[in-house]
C-alpha cells in the first residue's frame, strides 16, 4: 500500500490493517554485519549470519563465499561446522 493511499484512508476515518514487510539489508550492509560479528566474537557461521540478517541459507553462503573470494575472511571446517574468520 502506498503512503498516499494510506493517508487518504486515515483522512476518511477508515480502519484498515496495514502490514509492512522489513526487507533484509543489501549485500554490502549484510557483509559488514558479518564482519562486525567476526571482529567481536572471532568467527561467524552460516546459521548465525542468517539469524542476524534474515536471509536464506543460499544467500548467506553466497555472501560469505564472496568475502572468502575477496580475501577478507577464511573458512575452516566443513558443512555445518564451517566457520568464517578474518584473515
JSON list of C-alpha atoms in Angstrom, two decimals:
[
{"chain": "A", "resi": 1, "resn": "UNK", "atom": "CA", "xyz": [0.00, 0.00, 0.00]},
{"chain": "A", "resi": 2, "resn": "UNK", "atom": "CA", "xyz": [1.49, 3.32, -0.98]},
{"chain": "A", "resi": 3, "resn": "UNK", "atom": "CA", "xyz": [1.65, 6.19, 1.50]},
{"chain": "A", "resi": 4, "resn": "UNK", "atom": "CA", "xyz": [-0.83, 8.39, -0.38]},
{"chain": "A", "resi": 5, "resn": "UNK", "atom": "CA", "xyz": [-3.49, 5.66, -0.20]},
{"chain": "A", "resi": 6, "resn": "UNK", "atom": "CA", "xyz": [-2.78, 5.22, 3.50]},
{"chain": "A", "resi": 7, "resn": "UNK", "atom": "CA", "xyz": [-3.13, 8.96, 4.07]},
{"chain": "A", "resi": 8, "resn": "UNK", "atom": "CA", "xyz": [-6.48, 9.03, 2.21]},
{"chain": "A", "resi": 9, "resn": "UNK", "atom": "CA", "xyz": [-7.80, 6.13, 4.29]},
{"chain": "A", "resi": 10, "resn": "UNK", "atom": "CA", "xyz": [-6.74, 7.81, 7.50]},
{"chain": "A", "resi": 11, "resn": "UNK", "atom": "CA", "xyz": [-8.33, 11.13, 6.47]},
{"chain": "A", "resi": 12, "resn": "UNK", "atom": "CA", "xyz": [-11.66, 9.43, 5.84]},
{"chain": "A", "resi": 13, "resn": "UNK", "atom": "CA", "xyz": [-11.56, 7.63, 9.16]},
{"chain": "A", "resi": 14, "resn": "UNK", "atom": "CA", "xyz": [-11.50, 4.20, 7.59]},
{"chain": "A", "resi": 15, "resn": "UNK", "atom": "CA", "xyz": [-9.88, 1.47, 9.58]},
{"chain": "A", "resi": 16, "resn": "UNK", "atom": "CA", "xyz": [-7.64, -0.97, 7.80]},
{"chain": "A", "resi": 17, "resn": "UNK", "atom": "CA", "xyz": [-4.83, -3.22, 8.87]},
{"chain": "A", "resi": 18, "resn": "UNK", "atom": "CA", "xyz": [-1.61, -2.22, 7.21]},
{"chain": "A", "resi": 19, "resn": "UNK", "atom": "CA", "xyz": [1.17, -4.77, 7.00]},
{"chain": "A", "resi": 20, "resn": "UNK", "atom": "CA", "xyz": [4.76, -3.70, 6.44]},
{"chain": "A", "resi": 21, "resn": "UNK", "atom": "CA", "xyz": [7.49, -6.09, 5.46]},
{"chain": "A", "resi": 22, "resn": "UNK", "atom": "CA", "xyz": [11.01, -5.28, 6.50]},
{"chain": "A", "resi": 23, "resn": "UNK", "atom": "CA", "xyz": [13.45, -6.17, 3.78]},
{"chain": "A", "resi": 24, "resn": "UNK", "atom": "CA", "xyz": [16.75, -7.81, 4.56]},
{"chain": "A", "resi": 25, "resn": "UNK", "atom": "CA", "xyz": [19.71, -5.42, 4.34]},
{"chain": "A", "resi": 26, "resn": "UNK", "atom": "CA", "xyz": [21.51, -5.19, 0.99]},
{"chain": "A", "resi": 27, "resn": "UNK", "atom": "CA", "xyz": [24.57, -7.39, 0.44]},
{"chain": "A", "resi": 28, "resn": "UNK", "atom": "CA", "xyz": [27.35, -4.91, 1.37]},
{"chain": "A", "resi": 29, "resn": "UNK", "atom": "CA", "xyz": [25.45, -3.99, 4.54]},
{"chain": "A", "resi": 30, "resn": "UNK", "atom": "CA", "xyz": [24.90, -7.65, 5.38]},
{"chain": "A", "resi": 31, "resn": "UNK", "atom": "CA", "xyz": [28.55, -8.46, 4.79]},
{"chain": "A", "resi": 32, "resn": "UNK", "atom": "CA", "xyz": [29.54, -5.57, 7.06]},
{"chain": "A", "resi": 33, "resn": "UNK", "atom": "CA", "xyz": [27.26, -7.07, 9.70]},
{"chain": "A", "resi": 34, "resn": "UNK", "atom": "CA", "xyz": [29.11, -10.38, 9.32]},
{"chain": "A", "resi": 35, "resn": "UNK", "atom": "CA", "xyz": [32.50, -8.67, 9.60]},
{"chain": "A", "resi": 36, "resn": "UNK", "atom": "CA", "xyz": [31.44, -6.80, 12.75]},
{"chain": "A", "resi": 37, "resn": "UNK", "atom": "CA", "xyz": [30.29, -10.10, 14.29]},
{"chain": "A", "resi": 38, "resn": "UNK", "atom": "CA", "xyz": [33.58, -11.77, 13.36]},
{"chain": "A", "resi": 39, "resn": "UNK", "atom": "CA", "xyz": [35.58, -8.90, 14.88]},
{"chain": "A", "resi": 40, "resn": "UNK", "atom": "CA", "xyz": [33.60, -9.14, 18.11]},
{"chain": "A", "resi": 41, "resn": "UNK", "atom": "CA", "xyz": [33.32, -12.94, 18.50]},
{"chain": "A", "resi": 42, "resn": "UNK", "atom": "CA", "xyz": [36.21, -14.23, 16.38]},
{"chain": "A", "resi": 43, "resn": "UNK", "atom": "CA", "xyz": [34.09, -16.08, 13.81]},
{"chain": "A", "resi": 44, "resn": "UNK", "atom": "CA", "xyz": [30.64, -16.44, 12.29]},
{"chain": "A", "resi": 45, "resn": "UNK", "atom": "CA", "xyz": [28.73, -19.44, 10.97]},
{"chain": "A", "resi": 46, "resn": "UNK", "atom": "CA", "xyz": [26.26, -19.55, 8.12]},
{"chain": "A", "resi": 47, "resn": "UNK", "atom": "CA", "xyz": [23.46, -20.20, 10.62]},
{"chain": "A", "resi": 48, "resn": "UNK", "atom": "CA", "xyz": [24.38, -17.24, 12.84]},
{"chain": "A", "resi": 49, "resn": "UNK", "atom": "CA", "xyz": [24.72, -14.99, 9.79]},
{"chain": "A", "resi": 50, "resn": "UNK", "atom": "CA", "xyz": [21.21, -15.99, 8.68]},
{"chain": "A", "resi": 51, "resn": "UNK", "atom": "CA", "xyz": [19.83, -15.28, 12.15]},
{"chain": "A", "resi": 52, "resn": "UNK", "atom": "CA", "xyz": [21.40, -11.82, 12.19]},
{"chain": "A", "resi": 53, "resn": "UNK", "atom": "CA", "xyz": [20.43, -10.77, 8.68]},
{"chain": "A", "resi": 54, "resn": "UNK", "atom": "CA", "xyz": [17.18, -12.63, 7.98]},
{"chain": "A", "resi": 55, "resn": "UNK", "atom": "CA", "xyz": [18.32, -14.17, 4.70]},
{"chain": "A", "resi": 56, "resn": "UNK", "atom": "CA", "xyz": [18.16, -17.65, 3.18]},
{"chain": "A", "resi": 57, "resn": "UNK", "atom": "CA", "xyz": [20.83, -20.31, 3.57]},
{"chain": "A", "resi": 58, "resn": "UNK", "atom": "CA", "xyz": [21.87, -19.97, -0.09]},
{"chain": "A", "resi": 59, "resn": "UNK", "atom": "CA", "xyz": [22.15, -16.17, 0.13]},
{"chain": "A", "resi": 60, "resn": "UNK", "atom": "CA", "xyz": [24.21, -16.44, 3.31]},
{"chain": "A", "resi": 61, "resn": "UNK", "atom": "CA", "xyz": [26.53, -18.91, 1.59]},
{"chain": "A", "resi": 62, "resn": "UNK", "atom": "CA", "xyz": [26.97, -16.56, -1.41]},
{"chain": "A", "resi": 63, "resn": "UNK", "atom": "CA", "xyz": [27.67, -13.57, 0.84]},
{"chain": "A", "resi": 64, "resn": "UNK", "atom": "CA", "xyz": [30.20, -15.42, 2.99]},
{"chain": "A", "resi": 65, "resn": "UNK", "atom": "CA", "xyz": [31.81, -17.11, -0.01]},
{"chain": "A", "resi": 66, "resn": "UNK", "atom": "CA", "xyz": [32.14, -13.65, -1.58]},
{"chain": "A", "resi": 67, "resn": "UNK", "atom": "CA", "xyz": [34.10, -12.47, 1.46]},
{"chain": "A", "resi": 68, "resn": "UNK", "atom": "CA", "xyz": [36.35, -15.53, 1.13]},
{"chain": "A", "resi": 69, "resn": "UNK", "atom": "CA", "xyz": [36.93, -14.88, -2.59]},
{"chain": "A", "resi": 70, "resn": "UNK", "atom": "CA", "xyz": [37.76, -11.24, -1.85]},
{"chain": "A", "resi": 71, "resn": "UNK", "atom": "CA", "xyz": [40.44, -12.44, 0.58]},
{"chain": "A", "resi": 72, "resn": "UNK", "atom": "CA", "xyz": [38.79, -10.78, 3.59]},
{"chain": "A", "resi": 73, "resn": "UNK", "atom": "CA", "xyz": [37.92, -13.90, 5.55]},
{"chain": "A", "resi": 74, "resn": "UNK", "atom": "CA", "xyz": [38.99, -17.52, 5.57]},
{"chain": "A", "resi": 75, "resn": "UNK", "atom": "CA", "xyz": [36.82, -20.55, 6.14]},
{"chain": "A", "resi": 76, "resn": "UNK", "atom": "CA", "xyz": [37.58, -23.54, 8.33]},
{"chain": "A", "resi": 77, "resn": "UNK", "atom": "CA", "xyz": [35.62, -26.72, 8.86]},
{"chain": "A", "resi": 78, "resn": "UNK", "atom": "CA", "xyz": [33.09, -28.43, 6.68]},
{"chain": "A", "resi": 79, "resn": "UNK", "atom": "CA", "xyz": [29.33, -28.25, 6.24]},
{"chain": "A", "resi": 80, "resn": "UNK", "atom": "CA", "xyz": [27.53, -27.24, 9.45]},
{"chain": "A", "resi": 81, "resn": "UNK", "atom": "CA", "xyz": [30.81, -26.90, 11.36]},
{"chain": "A", "resi": 82, "resn": "UNK", "atom": "CA", "xyz": [32.18, -24.33, 8.88]},
{"chain": "A", "resi": 83, "resn": "UNK", "atom": "CA", "xyz": [33.31, -21.07, 10.47]},
{"chain": "A", "resi": 84, "resn": "UNK", "atom": "CA", "xyz": [34.39, -17.85, 8.80]},
{"chain": "A", "resi": 85, "resn": "UNK", "atom": "CA", "xyz": [37.23, -15.81, 10.37]},
{"chain": "A", "resi": 86, "resn": "UNK", "atom": "CA", "xyz": [39.17, -12.66, 9.47]},
{"chain": "A", "resi": 87, "resn": "UNK", "atom": "CA", "xyz": [42.46, -13.44, 7.70]}
]
